[in-house]
Short mmCIF file of C-alpha atoms and ligand atoms in Angstrom, two decimals:
data_model
loop_
_atom_site.label_atom_id
_atom_site.label_comp_id
_atom_site.label_asym_id
_atom_site.label_seq_id
_atom_site.Cartn_x
_atom_site.Cartn_y
_atom_site.Cartn_z
CA MET A 1 0.00 0.00 0.00
CA ILE A 2 1.40 3.32 -1.15
CA ARG A 3 0.59 5.33 1.98
CA LYS A 4 2.32 2.88 4.31
CA GLU A 5 5.31 2.76 1.96
CA GLN A 6 5.57 6.56 1.71
CA LEU A 7 5.02 7.29 5.38
CA GLY A 8 6.80 4.28 6.85
CA ASN A 9 10.09 6.06 7.59
CA VAL A 10 8.68 9.39 8.67
CA LYS A 11 9.86 10.74 12.00
CA LYS A 12 9.77 14.54 11.76
CA ILE A 13 6.43 16.05 10.73
CA VAL A 14 5.40 19.63 10.04
CA VAL A 15 1.71 20.00 10.85
CA LYS A 16 0.06 23.18 9.60
CA VAL A 17 -3.42 24.23 10.64
CA GLY A 18 -5.41 27.07 9.12
CA SER A 19 -7.59 29.75 10.68
CA ALA A 20 -10.69 28.26 9.03
CA VAL A 21 -10.19 25.10 11.12
CA LEU A 22 -9.29 26.85 14.37
CA THR A 23 -11.77 29.66 14.59
CA GLY A 24 -15.55 29.55 14.69
CA GLU A 25 -18.29 32.13 15.14
CA SER A 26 -17.01 33.19 18.53
CA GLY A 27 -13.27 33.22 18.00
CA ILE A 28 -10.87 30.38 18.77
CA ASP A 29 -12.71 27.04 18.92
CA LEU A 30 -11.33 25.53 22.12
CA ASP A 31 -12.83 22.10 21.44
CA ILE A 32 -11.01 21.84 18.13
CA ILE A 33 -7.79 23.00 19.76
CA GLU A 34 -8.10 20.33 22.48
CA GLN A 35 -8.85 17.68 19.85
CA LEU A 36 -5.92 18.68 17.67
CA VAL A 37 -3.50 18.96 20.56
CA SER A 38 -4.41 15.46 21.84
CA ASP A 39 -3.85 14.16 18.33
CA ILE A 40 -0.38 15.75 18.23
CA ALA A 41 0.35 14.50 21.75
CA ALA A 42 -0.59 10.95 20.63
CA LEU A 43 1.90 11.22 17.76
CA ARG A 44 4.55 12.34 20.22
CA VAL A 45 3.88 9.28 22.37
CA ARG A 46 4.35 7.17 19.24
CA GLY A 47 7.82 8.72 18.78
CA PHE A 48 7.12 11.31 16.09
CA GLN A 49 8.60 14.80 16.31
CA VAL A 50 6.06 17.49 15.48
CA VAL A 51 6.69 21.07 14.39
CA PHE A 52 3.41 22.92 14.51
CA VAL A 53 2.60 25.85 12.22
CA SER A 54 -0.58 27.53 13.40
CA SER A 55 -2.57 30.39 11.91
CA GLY A 56 -5.37 32.04 13.83
CA ALA A 57 -3.68 35.09 15.37
CA ILE A 58 -5.44 37.68 13.25
CA SER A 59 -8.84 36.07 13.36
CA SER A 60 -8.59 35.50 17.11
CA GLY A 61 -7.51 39.11 17.74
CA LYS A 62 -10.33 40.36 15.56
CA HIS A 63 -12.90 38.45 17.64
CA ARG A 64 -11.31 39.72 20.86
CA MET A 65 -11.69 43.29 19.66
CA GLY A 66 -15.32 42.61 18.74
CA ILE A 67 -14.77 43.49 15.09
CA GLU A 68 -17.21 41.96 12.62
CA GLY A 69 -16.50 41.46 8.92
CA LYS A 70 -13.09 41.67 7.28
CA LEU A 71 -10.26 43.78 8.63
CA LYS A 72 -9.52 46.42 6.06
CA THR A 73 -6.16 47.98 6.75
CA LEU A 74 -2.70 46.55 7.37
CA PRO A 75 -2.37 48.23 10.80
CA GLN A 76 -5.71 46.67 11.78
CA LYS A 77 -4.48 43.21 10.79
CA GLN A 78 -1.14 43.72 12.52
CA ALA A 79 -2.78 45.01 15.68
CA ALA A 80 -5.26 42.10 15.64
CA ALA A 81 -2.33 39.68 15.31
CA ALA A 82 -0.65 41.32 18.32
CA VAL A 83 -3.75 40.67 20.42
CA GLY A 84 -4.50 37.24 18.95
CA GLN A 85 -1.02 35.69 18.95
CA GLY A 86 -0.72 35.99 22.73
CA ARG A 87 -4.15 34.48 23.20
CA LEU A 88 -3.33 31.66 20.77
CA MET A 89 -0.15 30.76 22.64
CA ARG A 90 -1.91 30.79 25.99
CA VAL A 91 -4.53 28.41 24.66
CA TYR A 92 -1.86 26.10 23.19
CA SER A 93 0.26 26.26 26.31
CA ASN A 94 -2.72 25.15 28.42
CA ALA A 95 -3.82 22.46 25.99
CA PHE A 96 -0.36 20.92 25.50
CA GLY A 97 0.29 21.28 29.24
CA LYS A 98 -2.52 18.80 29.94
CA HIS A 99 -0.43 16.23 28.05
CA GLY A 100 2.75 17.17 29.89
CA LEU A 101 4.16 19.01 26.87
CA TYR A 102 5.73 22.46 26.64
CA VAL A 103 5.38 24.78 23.68
CA GLY A 104 7.93 27.23 22.22
CA GLN A 105 6.79 30.17 20.12
CA ILE A 106 8.64 31.12 16.92
CA LEU A 107 7.46 34.04 14.81
CA LEU A 108 9.10 34.44 11.42
CA THR A 109 9.16 36.76 8.44
CA MET A 110 10.54 35.92 5.01
CA SER A 111 13.51 38.21 5.60
CA ASP A 112 14.51 36.02 8.54
CA ILE A 113 15.16 33.14 6.21
CA THR A 114 16.54 34.86 3.10
CA ASP A 115 19.66 35.50 5.17
CA ARG A 116 21.48 32.16 5.20
CA LYS A 117 23.01 32.78 8.67
CA ARG A 118 19.64 33.58 10.21
CA PHE A 119 18.13 30.61 8.41
CA LEU A 120 20.72 28.33 10.01
CA ASN A 121 20.23 29.96 13.42
CA ILE A 122 16.50 29.31 13.24
CA ARG A 123 17.29 25.71 12.30
CA ASN A 124 19.52 25.35 15.37
CA THR A 125 16.84 26.79 17.64
CA LEU A 126 14.18 24.48 16.25
CA MET A 127 16.45 21.45 16.56
CA GLN A 128 17.15 22.37 20.18
CA LEU A 129 13.43 22.67 20.94
CA LEU A 130 12.82 19.25 19.35
CA ASP A 131 15.73 17.81 21.33
CA TRP A 132 14.13 19.09 24.53
CA GLY A 133 10.84 17.51 23.52
CA VAL A 134 9.17 20.91 23.25
CA VAL A 135 6.52 21.44 20.54
CA PRO A 136 7.54 24.46 18.43
CA VAL A 137 4.52 26.57 17.50
CA ILE A 138 5.30 28.74 14.49
CA ASN A 139 3.43 31.61 12.88
CA GLU A 140 4.26 34.49 10.60
CA ASN A 141 5.37 37.52 12.59
CA ASP A 142 2.31 39.40 11.37
CA THR A 143 2.80 42.47 13.54
CA VAL A 144 5.96 43.47 11.66
CA ALA A 145 5.57 41.74 8.30
CA VAL A 146 4.72 44.04 5.44
CA GLU A 147 4.27 42.89 1.85
CA GLU A 148 7.95 42.72 0.84
CA ILE A 149 8.94 40.50 3.72
CA LYS A 150 5.85 38.33 3.97
CA PHE A 151 5.58 34.62 3.36
CA GLY A 152 2.17 35.52 2.00
CA ASP A 153 0.32 32.76 3.75
CA ASN A 154 0.99 30.05 6.27
CA ASP A 155 0.89 27.35 3.58
CA ASN A 156 4.05 28.88 2.17
CA LEU A 157 5.47 29.42 5.66
CA ALA A 158 4.98 25.70 6.42
CA ALA A 159 6.73 24.78 3.15
CA MET A 160 9.73 26.89 4.21
CA VAL A 161 9.68 25.41 7.71
CA ALA A 162 9.79 21.93 6.13
CA ASN A 163 13.18 22.89 4.69
CA ILE A 164 14.41 24.56 7.88
CA VAL A 165 13.80 21.41 9.94
CA GLU A 166 14.34 18.96 7.04
CA ALA A 167 10.92 17.43 7.66
CA HIS A 168 9.99 13.97 6.39
CA LEU A 169 6.33 14.88 5.92
CA VAL A 170 4.10 17.97 5.82
CA ILE A 171 0.45 17.67 6.80
CA ASN A 172 -1.77 20.63 5.96
CA LEU A 173 -4.99 20.56 8.00
CA THR A 174 -7.74 22.48 6.25
CA SER A 175 -11.47 23.06 6.37
CA GLU A 176 -11.82 20.82 3.27
CA ASN A 177 -11.47 17.03 3.14
CA GLY A 178 -8.59 17.31 0.71
CA LEU A 179 -8.19 18.22 -2.96
CA TYR A 180 -11.22 17.59 -5.18
CA ASP A 181 -11.41 17.15 -8.97
CA GLU A 182 -13.99 19.97 -9.04
CA ASN A 183 -14.92 22.69 -6.60
CA PRO A 184 -16.94 20.77 -3.94
CA ASN A 185 -18.75 23.95 -2.93
CA SER A 186 -20.28 24.39 -6.36
CA SER A 187 -20.47 20.84 -7.78
CA LYS A 188 -22.17 17.83 -6.24
CA LYS A 189 -20.22 15.52 -8.56
CA ALA A 190 -16.90 16.63 -7.10
CA LYS A 191 -14.70 13.69 -6.08
CA LEU A 192 -11.82 13.69 -3.63
CA ILE A 193 -8.43 12.95 -5.21
CA PRO A 194 -6.68 10.55 -2.79
CA LEU A 195 -3.29 10.52 -4.54
CA VAL A 196 -1.41 13.06 -6.65
CA THR A 197 1.67 11.59 -8.32
CA GLU A 198 2.53 14.77 -10.19
CA ILE A 199 1.25 18.35 -9.94
CA THR A 200 0.02 18.96 -13.46
CA GLU A 201 -1.63 22.09 -14.82
CA ASP A 202 -5.01 20.38 -14.39
CA ILE A 203 -4.38 19.88 -10.69
CA GLU A 204 -3.41 23.54 -10.32
CA ASN A 205 -6.49 24.68 -12.19
CA VAL A 206 -8.83 22.63 -10.00
CA ALA A 207 -7.15 24.05 -6.92
CA ALA A 208 -7.52 27.61 -8.17
CA GLU A 209 -11.29 27.32 -7.85
CA GLY A 210 -11.60 26.28 -4.18
CA GLY A 211 -11.15 28.53 -1.15
CA THR A 212 -12.49 29.91 2.11
CA ASP A 213 -13.04 33.42 3.46
CA VAL A 214 -11.12 32.87 6.66
CA GLY A 215 -7.30 32.87 6.47
CA THR A 216 -5.38 33.84 3.40
CA GLY A 217 -4.64 30.55 1.69
CA GLY A 218 -7.36 28.75 -0.23
CA MET A 219 -6.65 25.48 -2.08
CA LYS A 220 -4.43 27.15 -4.66
CA SER A 221 -1.86 28.21 -2.10
CA LYS A 222 -1.95 24.72 -0.57
CA VAL A 223 -1.11 23.16 -3.91
CA LEU A 224 1.63 25.73 -4.59
CA ALA A 225 3.09 24.90 -1.20
CA ALA A 226 2.79 21.18 -2.02
CA LYS A 227 4.81 21.82 -5.19
CA LYS A 228 7.65 23.24 -3.14
CA VAL A 229 7.57 20.54 -0.49
CA ILE A 230 7.58 17.65 -2.96
CA ALA A 231 10.46 19.35 -4.79
CA PHE A 232 12.37 18.83 -1.55
CA GLY A 233 11.60 15.10 -1.74
CA THR A 234 9.06 15.30 1.06
CA PRO A 235 5.51 13.92 0.80
CA TYR A 236 2.62 16.29 1.50
CA VAL A 237 -0.88 15.58 2.75
CA ILE A 238 -3.90 17.90 2.65
CA ALA A 239 -6.43 16.63 5.18
CA PRO A 240 -9.57 17.64 7.07
CA GLY A 241 -8.50 19.46 10.23
CA ARG A 242 -11.74 18.99 12.15
CA ARG A 243 -11.78 15.22 11.81
CA PRO A 244 -10.97 13.59 15.16
CA LYS A 245 -7.61 11.74 15.27
CA VAL A 246 -6.90 12.75 11.70
CA LEU A 247 -3.14 12.85 12.29
CA GLN A 248 -3.08 9.38 13.81
CA GLU A 249 -5.16 8.06 10.94
CA ILE A 250 -2.71 9.51 8.43
CA MET A 251 0.25 8.01 10.26
CA ASP A 252 -1.56 4.66 10.38
CA GLY A 253 -1.47 4.79 6.58
CA ARG A 254 -5.24 5.23 6.24
CA GLU A 255 -6.52 6.93 3.11
CA VAL A 256 -7.52 10.31 4.52
CA GLY A 257 -7.28 13.50 2.47
CA THR A 258 -4.93 13.87 -0.50
CA LEU A 259 -1.36 12.58 -0.56
CA PHE A 260 1.12 14.26 -2.91
CA LEU A 261 4.08 12.04 -3.72
CA PRO A 262 7.58 13.52 -3.48
CA SER A 263 9.54 14.28 -6.68
CA ALA A 264 12.10 11.71 -7.66
CA ASP A 265 14.81 14.24 -8.58
CA HIS A 266 14.60 16.47 -5.56
CA LEU A 267 16.60 19.46 -4.36
CA ASN A 268 18.90 19.37 -1.34
CA SER A 269 18.27 21.77 1.52
CA ARG A 270 20.58 24.55 0.35
CA LYS A 271 19.28 24.44 -3.21
CA TYR A 272 15.71 24.45 -1.92
CA TRP A 273 16.62 27.54 0.07
CA ILE A 274 18.02 29.18 -3.08
CA ALA A 275 14.95 28.21 -5.11
CA PHE A 276 12.22 29.24 -2.71
CA SER A 277 13.57 31.59 -0.03
CA LEU A 278 15.41 34.09 -2.20
CA ARG A 279 13.89 36.71 -4.45
CA SER A 280 15.48 36.96 -7.89
CA ARG A 281 17.09 40.26 -8.77
CA GLY A 282 17.48 39.46 -12.46
CA ARG A 283 16.94 37.01 -15.29
CA LEU A 284 19.38 35.25 -17.55
CA THR A 285 17.99 33.78 -20.77
CA VAL A 286 19.91 30.66 -21.77
CA ASP A 287 20.16 28.81 -25.10
CA ASP A 288 19.03 25.21 -25.62
CA GLY A 289 22.51 23.77 -25.14
CA ALA A 290 22.91 25.47 -21.76
CA LYS A 291 19.39 24.42 -20.77
CA THR A 292 20.21 20.75 -21.43
CA ALA A 293 23.50 21.07 -19.59
CA ILE A 294 21.80 22.59 -16.53
CA VAL A 295 18.60 20.55 -16.40
CA GLN A 296 19.69 17.12 -17.68
CA ASP A 297 23.36 17.01 -16.77
CA GLY A 298 23.45 19.10 -13.58
CA LYS A 299 26.21 21.34 -14.98
CA SER A 300 27.10 24.94 -14.16
CA LEU A 301 25.83 27.81 -16.32
CA LEU A 302 28.68 29.16 -18.44
CA PRO A 303 28.67 32.66 -19.95
CA SER A 304 28.66 31.10 -23.44
CA GLY A 305 25.10 29.79 -22.91
CA ILE A 306 23.60 33.17 -21.96
CA THR A 307 21.72 35.06 -24.67
CA HIS A 308 20.06 37.85 -22.71
CA VAL A 309 20.58 39.59 -19.35
CA GLU A 310 17.90 41.52 -17.45
CA GLY A 311 17.70 43.20 -14.05
CA ASP A 312 20.02 45.00 -11.72
CA PHE A 313 22.03 42.49 -9.73
CA ALA A 314 25.48 42.24 -8.20
CA THR A 315 27.86 39.34 -7.62
CA GLY A 316 26.24 37.02 -5.09
CA ASP A 317 22.66 38.03 -5.89
CA PRO A 318 20.00 35.46 -6.78
CA VAL A 319 18.92 35.39 -10.44
CA SER A 320 16.47 33.25 -12.40
CA CYS A 321 17.43 31.34 -15.52
CA VAL A 322 14.80 31.14 -18.25
CA ASP A 323 14.80 29.20 -21.51
CA CYS A 324 14.21 30.81 -24.90
CA ASN A 325 10.43 30.56 -24.31
CA GLY A 326 10.70 32.53 -21.09
CA VAL A 327 10.01 29.47 -18.90
CA VAL A 328 11.88 29.61 -15.59
CA ILE A 329 14.14 26.55 -15.38
CA ALA A 330 16.45 27.37 -12.49
CA LYS A 331 17.47 29.89 -9.88
CA GLY A 332 21.04 30.49 -8.77
CA ILE A 333 23.57 32.81 -7.20
CA ALA A 334 25.30 34.93 -9.86
CA ASN A 335 29.09 35.01 -9.96
CA TYR A 336 29.02 38.29 -11.86
CA GLY A 337 26.81 41.40 -11.69
CA THR A 338 24.61 42.76 -14.50
CA GLN A 339 27.24 44.92 -16.18
CA GLU A 340 29.83 42.15 -16.18
CA MET A 341 27.29 39.57 -17.33
CA LEU A 342 26.34 41.81 -20.28
CA LYS A 343 30.00 41.94 -21.32
CA ILE A 344 30.69 38.21 -21.02
CA MET A 345 27.42 36.68 -22.25
CA GLY A 346 27.97 34.48 -25.30
CA LEU A 347 31.71 34.29 -24.65
CA LYS A 348 33.83 31.25 -23.86
CA SER A 349 35.20 31.15 -20.31
CA SER A 350 38.70 31.59 -21.75
CA GLN A 351 37.60 34.99 -23.14
CA ILE A 352 36.31 36.39 -19.81
CA GLU A 353 39.61 37.93 -18.79
CA GLN A 354 40.00 39.71 -22.09
CA ALA A 355 36.46 41.11 -21.87
CA LEU A 356 36.60 42.24 -18.22
CA GLY A 357 40.30 42.70 -17.54
CA TYR A 358 40.05 40.01 -14.82
CA LYS A 359 38.42 36.65 -14.30
CA ASP A 360 37.06 35.68 -10.89
CA TYR A 361 35.14 32.61 -12.08
CA ASP A 362 34.77 30.43 -15.17
CA GLU A 363 31.05 29.99 -14.55
CA ALA A 364 28.24 32.56 -14.61
CA ILE A 365 26.54 30.43 -11.93
CA HIS A 366 28.31 27.47 -10.36
CA ARG A 367 26.27 24.26 -10.25
CA ASP A 368 26.55 24.11 -6.44
CA ASN A 369 24.65 27.39 -6.35
CA LEU A 370 22.15 26.50 -9.07
CA ALA A 371 18.75 25.03 -8.19
CA VAL A 372 16.96 23.47 -11.12
CA THR A 373 13.22 24.00 -10.74
CA VAL A 374 11.87 22.05 -13.70
CA GLN A 375 11.97 18.30 -13.71
CA GLN A 376 14.35 16.52 -16.04
CA ASN A 377 11.47 15.60 -18.32
CA SER A 378 11.03 19.39 -18.35
CA ARG A 379 7.59 19.48 -16.72
CA ALA A 380 7.07 22.59 -14.60
CA ARG A 381 7.87 21.89 -10.97
CA GLY A 382 8.16 24.84 -8.63
CA GLU A 383 6.59 28.24 -9.01
CA MET A 384 9.33 30.77 -8.60
CA GLN A 385 9.16 33.97 -6.67
CA GLY A 386 10.17 37.10 -8.52
N1 LIG B 1 -0.52 34.43 10.10
C1 LIG B 1 -1.93 34.61 9.98
C2 LIG B 1 -2.60 34.49 11.35
O1 LIG B 1 -2.08 33.89 12.24
C3 LIG B 1 -2.58 33.59 9.09
C4 LIG B 1 -2.10 33.51 7.70
C5 LIG B 1 -2.73 32.35 6.96
O2 LIG B 1 -3.68 31.77 7.44
O3 LIG B 1 -2.26 31.99 5.89
O4 LIG B 1 -3.69 34.98 11.51
#
């Protein structure tokens, strides 16, 4: 059975739960929290390590302030998060405490992880918490996060956390039963998809139609997050968060929700970080020969394969590589800045010194710093940022 096979060696799990599961008419739903926390505690007893990514700060704060309807401004959302996050942690601390477990709060913004040093520091902290047997409870640091430094939604945050802790599985608990072949809210014929072996355009299109009003994600962002996680070689499950013992059922190998299988040719942790945590500052268009060398053979990008340079980047900045159709195939750290790249594009590495007056590197992007984001059979894999 595929589920048992896929989940048999899992030890470290990222569990993400959305606001639509956690909050009801009158704010945080304490019964659901108790239910979920006992489920996590049961996994802990069975020897699993759990890193918990929880939404619910904004919606909880909003209820506390007696505000009805949607919050309109950014300061309102940030202030609501300030009120709600504290409440959320108190509730978790009490609930986990009943099972003899401590919680540790970690609030992150995207800029915390684009810096490699900070990324590694967060990893060390999380590893220490897990070593102590503490359950890390992670959320976006909504009170300080503005658009440029936001993860966007907690589905994406959980996908990044999966890399930080090198998780073996991500479970996304939602208000839906999983991914359907049609929007279940508008079609009675809609059927749950139990297994996704590859995220095709069809799958993305189906996901684009579903969604809830609470939280920021919707099914589309869950599938985009799944794309990233499976690119890291980690399976991903979308499952119904209000179903009792749902986590235990999943770990028993029962067919609950939708399982996305991991990609065969997956990225290592550092390349995943390059691909999904860094914003590109430019684009290099590469010819077909360079594309094959990068995608099929895992080679570096040489200046000779570059046909076009866009953007304003310096040595060490992240840049995207696109093929002649404009499809993003990789992201990497540039060895040369825009002006240098413009002078050396199309040239052999032996001509770099003549063109620039110096040569720091043979490669435009070294393969160790180049994350390929299409699969070898050239199907689209990860959606790139920027
Ligand atoms: N960080 C937000 C909160 O705690 C939720 C974002 C999301 O649900 O995607 O309210």
